[in-house]
C-alpha cells in the first residue's frame, strides 16, 4: 500500500466533511458546565463545556446570543443545543451553539429553596405569632454582615444620620460561599448567648441566587427562629426574598431600610417629646382654668354674693309674723273694748244707780243693804245712798 | 429611681399614657399636678437618654475564643 501525502488543510477538510455528513452532529443537545467563558468584543461567545472527565470547546455566534435568557458564566450548568463541526484552521472540532439554557445547579437551588421554604413554613417558622416586636430606639444594634463593602457603610451612614449617638456593634461574617451559613448562624447564637445587642440586623447586598444562598439555608433559618433578640433581615435587593427574610421578625427591602427600621430619627423623637410636654402643660393649664371657672361660678352664686340675704329674708318673715301678731292683738283689744262697752251699757241699764236717778234710795245698815222694814229698829243709824251721794239717817 | 430600669420605649409609653390620663380630665387637681410632674420627668428622662447616649460604632473580633469589642475602622476593599 502506497502512501500519498496530503496537506494538513486537505486532512482537516476531509475530517470536516465527515462531521458534516453525520446527521447526529447536526443537532446535539449537550449537558455540561461552562468554563473559560469569554464574550468577545465582536459579540461572539467562547467557552468550554465540561463534565467531571472531559471537555469540549464551544462557540456561539452573535446572531444567536440575542435569544439567551441568562448571561452564561463560569460554573453554570447548562444545556447547549448546537452543531458539532470542525474548525479547519485549528484542526479542532467544537460545538457551534445555537441555544443555551441554564440547567442543573441553579435549577437545583431553586428546587431546594422551594422545598426548604415549604418545609419551614409547615413547621411554623414563618408564623407571625412567633415574630417579636422590633424594639423602638434600641440601645445597641448588632449587625451581622461583611465588615467591608457598601452594606455596612450604608447601615452606618443611615444609622448615624438618624441618630448621631447610635450604638452599632458589627459582628463580621462571610455573606457568601462555603461555610458562610454556619458562620452567620453562629453569629446569631453568639449575639444571643452573650446578649450583645437589643436588635440584630443581618444584611447582605444584592447578588445571584447562588450568592444569597447562605441566607436560604436551614441552619440560618433556625438560628433566626431561635433568636431571642429580634432580627431584621435585609438580604439582597428589594425583589429578592430569602428564607431568612421569611423567618426574621422583620424584613427590610435593603440594608439601608433595615437601619431606618432599627434606628428612630432622633429629631422626630425630640419633636414628639416636645409635643408631649406641650400637651401636658396645656392639659394642666386647662385643668387649672376649669377649676378656676368652677371656683368663680361658686363665688358668683347668690349665696356668696349676698350672704345676708337669707338672714334678711328670715328677719322679714319674723317682722311679718310680728305684724300679724300685733294686728291680731289689736283686733282682740278692739273687740274686747267693744264687748266691754256692750257689757257696761248692759250693766248700766241694770245698775241700781240708774234706779237711784229715778228717785229710789238704797238703805244699808253697817254695809248691809236693807230691803225689809223689819230689819230695822229704832235708833238704827243707816246709810242712805241716793244718786248723788250718801247720807246718814236715824230711824225714828 | 424606677425609671432607670425602663427602656426608652417603656418610658415613652408611660409618658403617652400619662398624657392621655391627664387629657381625659377626670382627675382632681392634686392628681393632675402630680401626673403633670411625672410626665415632665419622663420626658426629661427620654431627652437625657437621647442626648447622653454615646456614638459608638464597634466591631467584635474573636480573640482566644472571646469576642473583643474594638472601634470599627472601615477597611478598604
JSON list of N, CA and C in Angstrom, two decimals, chain A residues 63-137:
[
{"chain": "A", "resi": 63, "resn": "UNK", "atom": "N", "xyz": [-25.26, 36.23, 16.34]},
{"chain": "A", "resi": 63, "resn": "UNK", "atom": "CA", "xyz": [-26.64, 36.17, 15.85]},
{"chain": "A", "resi": 63, "resn": "UNK", "atom": "C", "xyz": [-27.54, 35.35, 16.76]},
{"chain": "A", "resi": 64, "resn": "UNK", "atom": "N", "xyz": [-26.94, 34.38, 17.47]},
{"chain": "A", "resi": 64, "resn": "UNK", "atom": "CA", "xyz": [-27.77, 33.54, 18.34]},
{"chain": "A", "resi": 64, "resn": "UNK", "atom": "C", "xyz": [-27.90, 34.11, 19.77]},
{"chain": "A", "resi": 65, "resn": "UNK", "atom": "N", "xyz": [-26.98, 35.02, 20.12]},
{"chain": "A", "resi": 65, "resn": "UNK", "atom": "CA", "xyz": [-26.90, 35.43, 21.53]},
{"chain": "A", "resi": 65, "resn": "UNK", "atom": "C", "xyz": [-28.13, 36.22, 21.99]},
{"chain": "A", "resi": 66, "resn": "UNK", "atom": "N", "xyz": [-28.84, 36.81, 21.04]},
{"chain": "A", "resi": 66, "resn": "UNK", "atom": "CA", "xyz": [-29.99, 37.62, 21.44]},
{"chain": "A", "resi": 66, "resn": "UNK", "atom": "C", "xyz": [-31.11, 36.77, 22.06]},
{"chain": "A", "resi": 67, "resn": "UNK", "atom": "N", "xyz": [-31.06, 35.48, 21.83]},
{"chain": "A", "resi": 67, "resn": "UNK", "atom": "CA", "xyz": [-32.10, 34.61, 22.37]},
{"chain": "A", "resi": 67, "resn": "UNK", "atom": "C", "xyz": [-31.78, 34.11, 23.78]},
{"chain": "A", "resi": 68, "resn": "UNK", "atom": "N", "xyz": [-30.60, 34.45, 24.26]},
{"chain": "A", "resi": 68, "resn": "UNK", "atom": "CA", "xyz": [-30.21, 33.95, 25.59]},
{"chain": "A", "resi": 68, "resn": "UNK", "atom": "C", "xyz": [-31.10, 34.56, 26.67]},
{"chain": "A", "resi": 69, "resn": "UNK", "atom": "N", "xyz": [-31.61, 33.71, 27.57]},
{"chain": "A", "resi": 69, "resn": "UNK", "atom": "CA", "xyz": [-32.41, 34.29, 28.67]},
{"chain": "A", "resi": 69, "resn": "UNK", "atom": "C", "xyz": [-31.56, 34.44, 29.93]},
{"chain": "A", "resi": 70, "resn": "UNK", "atom": "N", "xyz": [-30.32, 34.02, 29.88]},
{"chain": "A", "resi": 70, "resn": "UNK", "atom": "CA", "xyz": [-29.44, 34.21, 31.02]},
{"chain": "A", "resi": 70, "resn": "UNK", "atom": "C", "xyz": [-28.01, 34.40, 30.51]},
{"chain": "A", "resi": 71, "resn": "UNK", "atom": "N", "xyz": [-27.30, 35.27, 31.16]},
{"chain": "A", "resi": 71, "resn": "UNK", "atom": "CA", "xyz": [-25.90, 35.50, 30.76]},
{"chain": "A", "resi": 71, "resn": "UNK", "atom": "C", "xyz": [-25.08, 34.31, 31.26]},
{"chain": "A", "resi": 72, "resn": "UNK", "atom": "N", "xyz": [-24.49, 33.57, 30.35]},
{"chain": "A", "resi": 72, "resn": "UNK", "atom": "CA", "xyz": [-23.70, 32.41, 30.80]},
{"chain": "A", "resi": 72, "resn": "UNK", "atom": "C", "xyz": [-22.52, 32.87, 31.64]},
{"chain": "A", "resi": 73, "resn": "UNK", "atom": "N", "xyz": [-22.11, 32.01, 32.55]},
{"chain": "A", "resi": 73, "resn": "UNK", "atom": "CA", "xyz": [-20.89, 32.35, 33.30]},
{"chain": "A", "resi": 73, "resn": "UNK", "atom": "C", "xyz": [-20.22, 31.07, 33.77]},
{"chain": "A", "resi": 74, "resn": "UNK", "atom": "N", "xyz": [-18.99, 31.22, 34.17]},
{"chain": "A", "resi": 74, "resn": "UNK", "atom": "CA", "xyz": [-18.22, 30.05, 34.59]},
{"chain": "A", "resi": 74, "resn": "UNK", "atom": "C", "xyz": [-18.92, 29.34, 35.74]},
{"chain": "A", "resi": 75, "resn": "UNK", "atom": "N", "xyz": [-18.94, 28.04, 35.67]},
{"chain": "A", "resi": 75, "resn": "UNK", "atom": "CA", "xyz": [-19.52, 27.24, 36.74]},
{"chain": "A", "resi": 75, "resn": "UNK", "atom": "C", "xyz": [-20.99, 26.99, 36.54]},
{"chain": "A", "resi": 76, "resn": "UNK", "atom": "N", "xyz": [-21.58, 27.67, 35.57]},
{"chain": "A", "resi": 76, "resn": "UNK", "atom": "CA", "xyz": [-23.02, 27.48, 35.34]},
{"chain": "A", "resi": 76, "resn": "UNK", "atom": "C", "xyz": [-23.25, 26.15, 34.63]},
{"chain": "A", "resi": 77, "resn": "UNK", "atom": "N", "xyz": [-24.20, 25.42, 35.14]},
{"chain": "A", "resi": 77, "resn": "UNK", "atom": "CA", "xyz": [-24.55, 24.16, 34.48]},
{"chain": "A", "resi": 77, "resn": "UNK", "atom": "C", "xyz": [-25.62, 24.46, 33.44]},
{"chain": "A", "resi": 78, "resn": "UNK", "atom": "N", "xyz": [-25.34, 24.00, 32.21]},
{"chain": "A", "resi": 78, "resn": "UNK", "atom": "CA", "xyz": [-26.23, 24.38, 31.11]},
{"chain": "A", "resi": 78, "resn": "UNK", "atom": "C", "xyz": [-26.54, 23.20, 30.19]},
{"chain": "A", "resi": 79, "resn": "UNK", "atom": "N", "xyz": [-27.58, 23.40, 29.43]},
{"chain": "A", "resi": 79, "resn": "UNK", "atom": "CA", "xyz": [-27.86, 22.53, 28.29]},
{"chain": "A", "resi": 79, "resn": "UNK", "atom": "C", "xyz": [-27.55, 23.36, 27.05]},
{"chain": "A", "resi": 80, "resn": "UNK", "atom": "N", "xyz": [-26.73, 22.80, 26.17]},
{"chain": "A", "resi": 80, "resn": "UNK", "atom": "CA", "xyz": [-26.38, 23.53, 24.96]},
{"chain": "A", "resi": 80, "resn": "UNK", "atom": "C", "xyz": [-26.91, 22.74, 23.76]},
{"chain": "A", "resi": 81, "resn": "UNK", "atom": "N", "xyz": [-27.62, 23.48, 22.92]},
{"chain": "A", "resi": 81, "resn": "UNK", "atom": "CA", "xyz": [-28.06, 22.86, 21.66]},
{"chain": "A", "resi": 81, "resn": "UNK", "atom": "C", "xyz": [-27.18, 23.41, 20.55]},
{"chain": "A", "resi": 82, "resn": "UNK", "atom": "N", "xyz": [-26.59, 22.53, 19.77]},
{"chain": "A", "resi": 82, "resn": "UNK", "atom": "CA", "xyz": [-25.72, 23.04, 18.72]},
{"chain": "A", "resi": 82, "resn": "UNK", "atom": "C", "xyz": [-25.33, 21.96, 17.71]},
{"chain": "A", "resi": 83, "resn": "UNK", "atom": "N", "xyz": [-24.45, 22.41, 16.84]},
{"chain": "A", "resi": 83, "resn": "UNK", "atom": "CA", "xyz": [-23.94, 21.51, 15.81]},
{"chain": "A", "resi": 83, "resn": "UNK", "atom": "C", "xyz": [-22.47, 21.25, 16.10]},
{"chain": "A", "resi": 84, "resn": "UNK", "atom": "N", "xyz": [-22.07, 20.00, 15.98]},
{"chain": "A", "resi": 84, "resn": "UNK", "atom": "CA", "xyz": [-20.64, 19.72, 16.17]},
{"chain": "A", "resi": 84, "resn": "UNK", "atom": "C", "xyz": [-19.98, 19.75, 14.80]},
{"chain": "A", "resi": 85, "resn": "UNK", "atom": "N", "xyz": [-18.93, 20.58, 14.73]},
{"chain": "A", "resi": 85, "resn": "UNK", "atom": "CA", "xyz": [-18.24, 20.67, 13.44]},
{"chain": "A", "resi": 85, "resn": "UNK", "atom": "C", "xyz": [-16.76, 20.93, 13.70]},
{"chain": "A", "resi": 86, "resn": "UNK", "atom": "N", "xyz": [-16.08, 21.04, 12.61]},
{"chain": "A", "resi": 86, "resn": "UNK", "atom": "CA", "xyz": [-14.62, 21.17, 12.71]},
{"chain": "A", "resi": 86, "resn": "UNK", "atom": "C", "xyz": [-14.22, 22.58, 12.29]},
{"chain": "A", "resi": 87, "resn": "UNK", "atom": "N", "xyz": [-13.31, 23.14, 13.06]},
{"chain": "A", "resi": 87, "resn": "UNK", "atom": "CA", "xyz": [-12.74, 24.43, 12.68]},
{"chain": "A", "resi": 87, "resn": "UNK", "atom": "C", "xyz": [-11.42, 24.08, 11.98]},
{"chain": "A", "resi": 88, "resn": "UNK", "atom": "N", "xyz": [-11.50, 24.19, 10.69]},
{"chain": "A", "resi": 88, "resn": "UNK", "atom": "CA", "xyz": [-10.39, 23.69, 9.87]},
{"chain": "A", "resi": 88, "resn": "UNK", "atom": "C", "xyz": [-9.06, 24.35, 10.20]},
{"chain": "A", "resi": 89, "resn": "UNK", "atom": "N", "xyz": [-9.06, 25.61, 10.44]},
{"chain": "A", "resi": 89, "resn": "UNK", "atom": "CA", "xyz": [-7.81, 26.34, 10.64]},
{"chain": "A", "resi": 89, "resn": "UNK", "atom": "C", "xyz": [-7.01, 25.77, 11.80]},
{"chain": "A", "resi": 90, "resn": "UNK", "atom": "N", "xyz": [-7.75, 25.48, 12.92]},
{"chain": "A", "resi": 90, "resn": "UNK", "atom": "CA", "xyz": [-7.06, 24.99, 14.12]},
{"chain": "A", "resi": 90, "resn": "UNK", "atom": "C", "xyz": [-7.09, 23.47, 14.23]},
{"chain": "A", "resi": 91, "resn": "UNK", "atom": "N", "xyz": [-7.86, 22.85, 13.37]},
{"chain": "A", "resi": 91, "resn": "UNK", "atom": "CA", "xyz": [-7.97, 21.40, 13.43]},
{"chain": "A", "resi": 91, "resn": "UNK", "atom": "C", "xyz": [-8.64, 20.93, 14.69]},
{"chain": "A", "resi": 92, "resn": "UNK", "atom": "N", "xyz": [-9.61, 21.68, 15.10]},
{"chain": "A", "resi": 92, "resn": "UNK", "atom": "CA", "xyz": [-10.35, 21.27, 16.30]},
{"chain": "A", "resi": 92, "resn": "UNK", "atom": "C", "xyz": [-11.82, 21.11, 15.96]},
{"chain": "A", "resi": 93, "resn": "UNK", "atom": "N", "xyz": [-12.42, 20.17, 16.60]},
{"chain": "A", "resi": 93, "resn": "UNK", "atom": "CA", "xyz": [-13.87, 20.08, 16.45]},
{"chain": "A", "resi": 93, "resn": "UNK", "atom": "C", "xyz": [-14.48, 20.80, 17.65]},
{"chain": "A", "resi": 94, "resn": "UNK", "atom": "N", "xyz": [-15.58, 21.40, 17.45]},
{"chain": "A", "resi": 94, "resn": "UNK", "atom": "CA", "xyz": [-16.22, 22.15, 18.52]},
{"chain": "A", "resi": 94, "resn": "UNK", "atom": "C", "xyz": [-17.72, 22.23, 18.31]},
{"chain": "A", "resi": 95, "resn": "UNK", "atom": "N", "xyz": [-18.36, 22.72, 19.34]},
{"chain": "A", "resi": 95, "resn": "UNK", "atom": "CA", "xyz": [-19.81, 22.84, 19.29]},
{"chain": "A", "resi": 95, "resn": "UNK", "atom": "C", "xyz": [-20.15, 24.25, 18.84]},
{"chain": "A", "resi": 96, "resn": "UNK", "atom": "N", "xyz": [-20.97, 24.34, 17.79]},
{"chain": "A", "resi": 96, "resn": "UNK", "atom": "CA", "xyz": [-21.45, 25.65, 17.38]},
{"chain": "A", "resi": 96, "resn": "UNK", "atom": "C", "xyz": [-22.83, 25.80, 18.00]},
{"chain": "A", "resi": 97, "resn": "UNK", "atom": "N", "xyz": [-22.84, 26.51, 19.13]},
{"chain": "A", "resi": 97, "resn": "UNK", "atom": "CA", "xyz": [-24.07, 26.54, 19.96]},
{"chain": "A", "resi": 97, "resn": "UNK", "atom": "C", "xyz": [-25.12, 27.43, 19.34]},
{"chain": "A", "resi": 98, "resn": "UNK", "atom": "N", "xyz": [-26.37, 26.95, 19.37]},
{"chain": "A", "resi": 98, "resn": "UNK", "atom": "CA", "xyz": [-27.47, 27.76, 18.87]},
{"chain": "A", "resi": 98, "resn": "UNK", "atom": "C", "xyz": [-28.37, 28.24, 20.03]},
{"chain": "A", "resi": 99, "resn": "UNK", "atom": "N", "xyz": [-28.34, 27.46, 21.09]},
{"chain": "A", "resi": 99, "resn": "UNK", "atom": "CA", "xyz": [-29.14, 27.86, 22.26]},
{"chain": "A", "resi": 99, "resn": "UNK", "atom": "C", "xyz": [-28.47, 27.34, 23.53]},
{"chain": "A", "resi": 100, "resn": "UNK", "atom": "N", "xyz": [-28.57, 28.15, 24.56]},
{"chain": "A", "resi": 100, "resn": "UNK", "atom": "CA", "xyz": [-28.03, 27.72, 25.86]},
{"chain": "A", "resi": 100, "resn": "UNK", "atom": "C", "xyz": [-29.13, 27.90, 26.90]},
{"chain": "A", "resi": 101, "resn": "UNK", "atom": "N", "xyz": [-29.34, 26.91, 27.72]},
{"chain": "A", "resi": 101, "resn": "UNK", "atom": "CA", "xyz": [-30.35, 27.01, 28.77]},
{"chain": "A", "resi": 101, "resn": "UNK", "atom": "C", "xyz": [-29.71, 26.63, 30.09]},
{"chain": "A", "resi": 102, "resn": "UNK", "atom": "N", "xyz": [-30.03, 27.42, 31.09]},
{"chain": "A", "resi": 102, "resn": "UNK", "atom": "CA", "xyz": [-29.47, 27.14, 32.42]},
{"chain": "A", "resi": 102, "resn": "UNK", "atom": "C", "xyz": [-30.09, 25.85, 32.95]},
{"chain": "A", "resi": 103, "resn": "UNK", "atom": "N", "xyz": [-29.29, 25.06, 33.54]},
{"chain": "A", "resi": 103, "resn": "UNK", "atom": "CA", "xyz": [-29.77, 23.75, 33.95]},
{"chain": "A", "resi": 103, "resn": "UNK", "atom": "C", "xyz": [-28.92, 23.28, 35.13]},
{"chain": "A", "resi": 104, "resn": "UNK", "atom": "N", "xyz": [-29.47, 22.40, 35.91]},
{"chain": "A", "resi": 104, "resn": "UNK", "atom": "CA", "xyz": [-28.65, 21.80, 36.95]},
{"chain": "A", "resi": 104, "resn": "UNK", "atom": "C", "xyz": [-28.55, 22.68, 38.17]},
{"chain": "A", "resi": 105, "resn": "UNK", "atom": "N", "xyz": [-27.32, 23.12, 38.45]},
{"chain": "A", "resi": 105, "resn": "UNK", "atom": "CA", "xyz": [-27.02, 23.84, 39.71]},
{"chain": "A", "resi": 105, "resn": "UNK", "atom": "C", "xyz": [-28.08, 24.82, 40.14]},
{"chain": "A", "resi": 106, "resn": "UNK", "atom": "N", "xyz": [-28.31, 25.85, 39.30]},
{"chain": "A", "resi": 106, "resn": "UNK", "atom": "CA", "xyz": [-29.26, 26.89, 39.67]},
{"chain": "A", "resi": 106, "resn": "UNK", "atom": "C", "xyz": [-30.66, 26.32, 39.78]},
{"chain": "A", "resi": 107, "resn": "UNK", "atom": "N", "xyz": [-30.99, 25.48, 38.86]},
{"chain": "A", "resi": 107, "resn": "UNK", "atom": "CA", "xyz": [-32.31, 24.85, 38.92]},
{"chain": "A", "resi": 107, "resn": "UNK", "atom": "C", "xyz": [-32.46, 24.07, 40.21]},
{"chain": "A", "resi": 108, "resn": "UNK", "atom": "N", "xyz": [-31.40, 23.39, 40.59]},
{"chain": "A", "resi": 108, "resn": "UNK", "atom": "CA", "xyz": [-31.41, 22.63, 41.83]},
{"chain": "A", "resi": 108, "resn": "UNK", "atom": "C", "xyz": [-31.60, 23.57, 43.02]},
{"chain": "A", "resi": 109, "resn": "UNK", "atom": "N", "xyz": [-30.92, 24.71, 42.96]},
{"chain": "A", "resi": 109, "resn": "UNK", "atom": "CA", "xyz": [-31.03, 25.69, 44.06]},
{"chain": "A", "resi": 109, "resn": "UNK", "atom": "C", "xyz": [-32.47, 26.15, 44.20]},
{"chain": "A", "resi": 110, "resn": "UNK", "atom": "N", "xyz": [-33.09, 26.45, 43.05]},
{"chain": "A", "resi": 110, "resn": "UNK", "atom": "CA", "xyz": [-34.49, 26.89, 43.09]},
{"chain": "A", "resi": 110, "resn": "UNK", "atom": "C", "xyz": [-35.36, 25.84, 43.74]},
{"chain": "A", "resi": 111, "resn": "UNK", "atom": "N", "xyz": [-35.10, 24.58, 43.33]},
{"chain": "A", "resi": 111, "resn": "UNK", "atom": "CA", "xyz": [-35.90, 23.49, 43.89]},
{"chain": "A", "resi": 111, "resn": "UNK", "atom": "C", "xyz": [-35.66, 23.39, 45.39]},
{"chain": "A", "resi": 112, "resn": "UNK", "atom": "N", "xyz": [-34.38, 23.46, 45.78]},
{"chain": "A", "resi": 112, "resn": "UNK", "atom": "CA", "xyz": [-34.02, 23.33, 47.20]},
{"chain": "A", "resi": 112, "resn": "UNK", "atom": "C", "xyz": [-34.67, 24.46, 48.00]},
{"chain": "A", "resi": 113, "resn": "UNK", "atom": "N", "xyz": [-34.67, 25.66, 47.41]},
{"chain": "A", "resi": 113, "resn": "UNK", "atom": "CA", "xyz": [-35.26, 26.84, 48.04]},
{"chain": "A", "resi": 113, "resn": "UNK", "atom": "C", "xyz": [-36.74, 26.61, 48.30]},
{"chain": "A", "resi": 114, "resn": "UNK", "atom": "N", "xyz": [-37.43, 26.17, 47.25]},
{"chain": "A", "resi": 114, "resn": "UNK", "atom": "CA", "xyz": [-38.88, 25.95, 47.39]},
{"chain": "A", "resi": 114, "resn": "UNK", "atom": "C", "xyz": [-39.18, 24.85, 48.40]},
{"chain": "A", "resi": 115, "resn": "UNK", "atom": "N", "xyz": [-38.35, 23.81, 48.38]},
{"chain": "A", "resi": 115, "resn": "UNK", "atom": "CA", "xyz": [-38.56, 22.67, 49.26]},
{"chain": "A", "resi": 115, "resn": "UNK", "atom": "C", "xyz": [-38.37, 23.10, 50.73]},
{"chain": "A", "resi": 116, "resn": "UNK", "atom": "N", "xyz": [-37.28, 23.81, 50.97]},
{"chain": "A", "resi": 116, "resn": "UNK", "atom": "CA", "xyz": [-37.00, 24.24, 52.35]},
{"chain": "A", "resi": 116, "resn": "UNK", "atom": "C", "xyz": [-38.05, 25.24, 52.81]},
{"chain": "A", "resi": 117, "resn": "UNK", "atom": "N", "xyz": [-38.44, 26.11, 51.91]},
{"chain": "A", "resi": 117, "resn": "UNK", "atom": "CA", "xyz": [-39.44, 27.12, 52.25]},
{"chain": "A", "resi": 117, "resn": "UNK", "atom": "C", "xyz": [-40.74, 26.45, 52.68]},
{"chain": "A", "resi": 118, "resn": "UNK", "atom": "N", "xyz": [-41.12, 25.45, 51.91]},
{"chain": "A", "resi": 118, "resn": "UNK", "atom": "CA", "xyz": [-42.36, 24.74, 52.20]},
{"chain": "A", "resi": 118, "resn": "UNK", "atom": "C", "xyz": [-42.26, 24.02, 53.55]},
{"chain": "A", "resi": 119, "resn": "UNK", "atom": "N", "xyz": [-41.12, 23.38, 53.75]},
{"chain": "A", "resi": 119, "resn": "UNK", "atom": "CA", "xyz": [-40.90, 22.60, 54.98]},
{"chain": "A", "resi": 119, "resn": "UNK", "atom": "C", "xyz": [-40.96, 23.52, 56.21]},
{"chain": "A", "resi": 120, "resn": "UNK", "atom": "N", "xyz": [-40.23, 24.62, 56.14]},
{"chain": "A", "resi": 120, "resn": "UNK", "atom": "CA", "xyz": [-40.16, 25.51, 57.30]},
{"chain": "A", "resi": 120, "resn": "UNK", "atom": "C", "xyz": [-41.50, 26.21, 57.54]},
{"chain": "A", "resi": 121, "resn": "UNK", "atom": "N", "xyz": [-42.19, 26.49, 56.45]},
{"chain": "A", "resi": 121, "resn": "UNK", "atom": "CA", "xyz": [-43.50, 27.12, 56.58]},
{"chain": "A", "resi": 121, "resn": "UNK", "atom": "C", "xyz": [-44.46, 26.19, 57.31]},
{"chain": "A", "resi": 122, "resn": "UNK", "atom": "N", "xyz": [-44.39, 24.91, 56.92]},
{"chain": "A", "resi": 122, "resn": "UNK", "atom": "CA", "xyz": [-45.24, 23.91, 57.57]},
{"chain": "A", "resi": 122, "resn": "UNK", "atom": "C", "xyz": [-44.90, 23.80, 59.05]},
{"chain": "A", "resi": 123, "resn": "UNK", "atom": "N", "xyz": [-43.62, 23.90, 59.34]},
{"chain": "A", "resi": 123, "resn": "UNK", "atom": "CA", "xyz": [-43.17, 23.78, 60.73]},
{"chain": "A", "resi": 123, "resn": "UNK", "atom": "C", "xyz": [-43.55, 25.01, 61.56]},
{"chain": "A", "resi": 124, "resn": "UNK", "atom": "N", "xyz": [-43.91, 26.05, 60.87]},
{"chain": "A", "resi": 124, "resn": "UNK", "atom": "CA", "xyz": [-44.35, 27.25, 61.58]},
{"chain": "A", "resi": 124, "resn": "UNK", "atom": "C", "xyz": [-43.26, 28.28, 61.81]},
{"chain": "A", "resi": 125, "resn": "UNK", "atom": "N", "xyz": [-42.16, 28.13, 61.09]},
{"chain": "A", "resi": 125, "resn": "UNK", "atom": "CA", "xyz": [-41.05, 29.08, 61.31]},
{"chain": "A", "resi": 125, "resn": "UNK", "atom": "C", "xyz": [-41.36, 30.49, 60.79]},
{"chain": "A", "resi": 126, "resn": "UNK", "atom": "N", "xyz": [-42.38, 30.57, 59.92]},
{"chain": "A", "resi": 126, "resn": "UNK", "atom": "CA", "xyz": [-42.71, 31.90, 59.38]},
{"chain": "A", "resi": 126, "resn": "UNK", "atom": "C", "xyz": [-43.90, 32.52, 60.10]},
{"chain": "A", "resi": 127, "resn": "UNK", "atom": "N", "xyz": [-44.42, 31.83, 61.11]},
{"chain": "A", "resi": 127, "resn": "UNK", "atom": "CA", "xyz": [-45.65, 32.29, 61.76]},
{"chain": "A", "resi": 127, "resn": "UNK", "atom": "C", "xyz": [-45.49, 33.71, 62.31]},
{"chain": "A", "resi": 128, "resn": "UNK", "atom": "N", "xyz": [-46.46, 34.52, 62.01]},
{"chain": "A", "resi": 128, "resn": "UNK", "atom": "CA", "xyz": [-46.39, 35.90, 62.51]},
{"chain": "A", "resi": 128, "resn": "UNK", "atom": "C", "xyz": [-46.51, 35.93, 64.03]},
{"chain": "A", "resi": 129, "resn": "UNK", "atom": "N", "xyz": [-47.19, 34.94, 64.58]},
{"chain": "A", "resi": 129, "resn": "UNK", "atom": "CA", "xyz": [-47.37, 34.91, 66.04]},
{"chain": "A", "resi": 129, "resn": "UNK", "atom": "C", "xyz": [-46.02, 34.80, 66.75]},
{"chain": "A", "resi": 130, "resn": "UNK", "atom": "N", "xyz": [-45.08, 34.17, 66.09]},
{"chain": "A", "resi": 130, "resn": "UNK", "atom": "CA", "xyz": [-43.77, 33.98, 66.73]},
{"chain": "A", "resi": 130, "resn": "UNK", "atom": "C", "xyz": [-42.90, 35.21, 66.57]},
{"chain": "A", "resi": 131, "resn": "UNK", "atom": "N", "xyz": [-43.28, 36.10, 65.68]},
{"chain": "A", "resi": 131, "resn": "UNK", "atom": "CA", "xyz": [-42.42, 37.25, 65.40]},
{"chain": "A", "resi": 131, "resn": "UNK", "atom": "C", "xyz": [-42.39, 38.21, 66.58]},
{"chain": "A", "resi": 132, "resn": "UNK", "atom": "N", "xyz": [-41.20, 38.63, 66.89]},
{"chain": "A", "resi": 132, "resn": "UNK", "atom": "CA", "xyz": [-41.01, 39.56, 68.01]},
{"chain": "A", "resi": 132, "resn": "UNK", "atom": "C", "xyz": [-41.08, 40.99, 67.51]},
{"chain": "A", "resi": 133, "resn": "UNK", "atom": "N", "xyz": [-41.50, 41.85, 68.40]},
{"chain": "A", "resi": 133, "resn": "UNK", "atom": "CA", "xyz": [-41.59, 43.26, 68.05]},
{"chain": "A", "resi": 133, "resn": "UNK", "atom": "C", "xyz": [-40.18, 43.84, 68.02]},
{"chain": "A", "resi": 134, "resn": "UNK", "atom": "N", "xyz": [-39.92, 44.64, 67.03]},
{"chain": "A", "resi": 134, "resn": "UNK", "atom": "CA", "xyz": [-38.62, 45.31, 66.98]},
{"chain": "A", "resi": 134, "resn": "UNK", "atom": "C", "xyz": [-38.65, 46.43, 68.01]},
{"chain": "A", "resi": 135, "resn": "UNK", "atom": "N", "xyz": [-37.71, 46.43, 68.96]},
{"chain": "A", "resi": 135, "resn": "UNK", "atom": "CA", "xyz": [-37.78, 47.48, 69.99]},
{"chain": "A", "resi": 135, "resn": "UNK", "atom": "C", "xyz": [-37.60, 48.85, 69.37]},
{"chain": "A", "resi": 136, "resn": "UNK", "atom": "N", "xyz": [-38.30, 49.77, 69.96]},
{"chain": "A", "resi": 136, "resn": "UNK", "atom": "CA", "xyz": [-38.23, 51.16, 69.49]},
{"chain": "A", "resi": 136, "resn": "UNK", "atom": "C", "xyz": [-37.03, 51.80, 70.19]},
{"chain": "A", "resi": 137, "resn": "UNK", "atom": "N", "xyz": [-36.17, 52.41, 69.42]},
{"chain": "A", "resi": 137, "resn": "UNK", "atom": "CA", "xyz": [-34.97, 53.05, 69.97]},
{"chain": "A", "resi": 137, "resn": "UNK", "atom": "C", "xyz": [-34.13, 52.08, 70.79]}
]
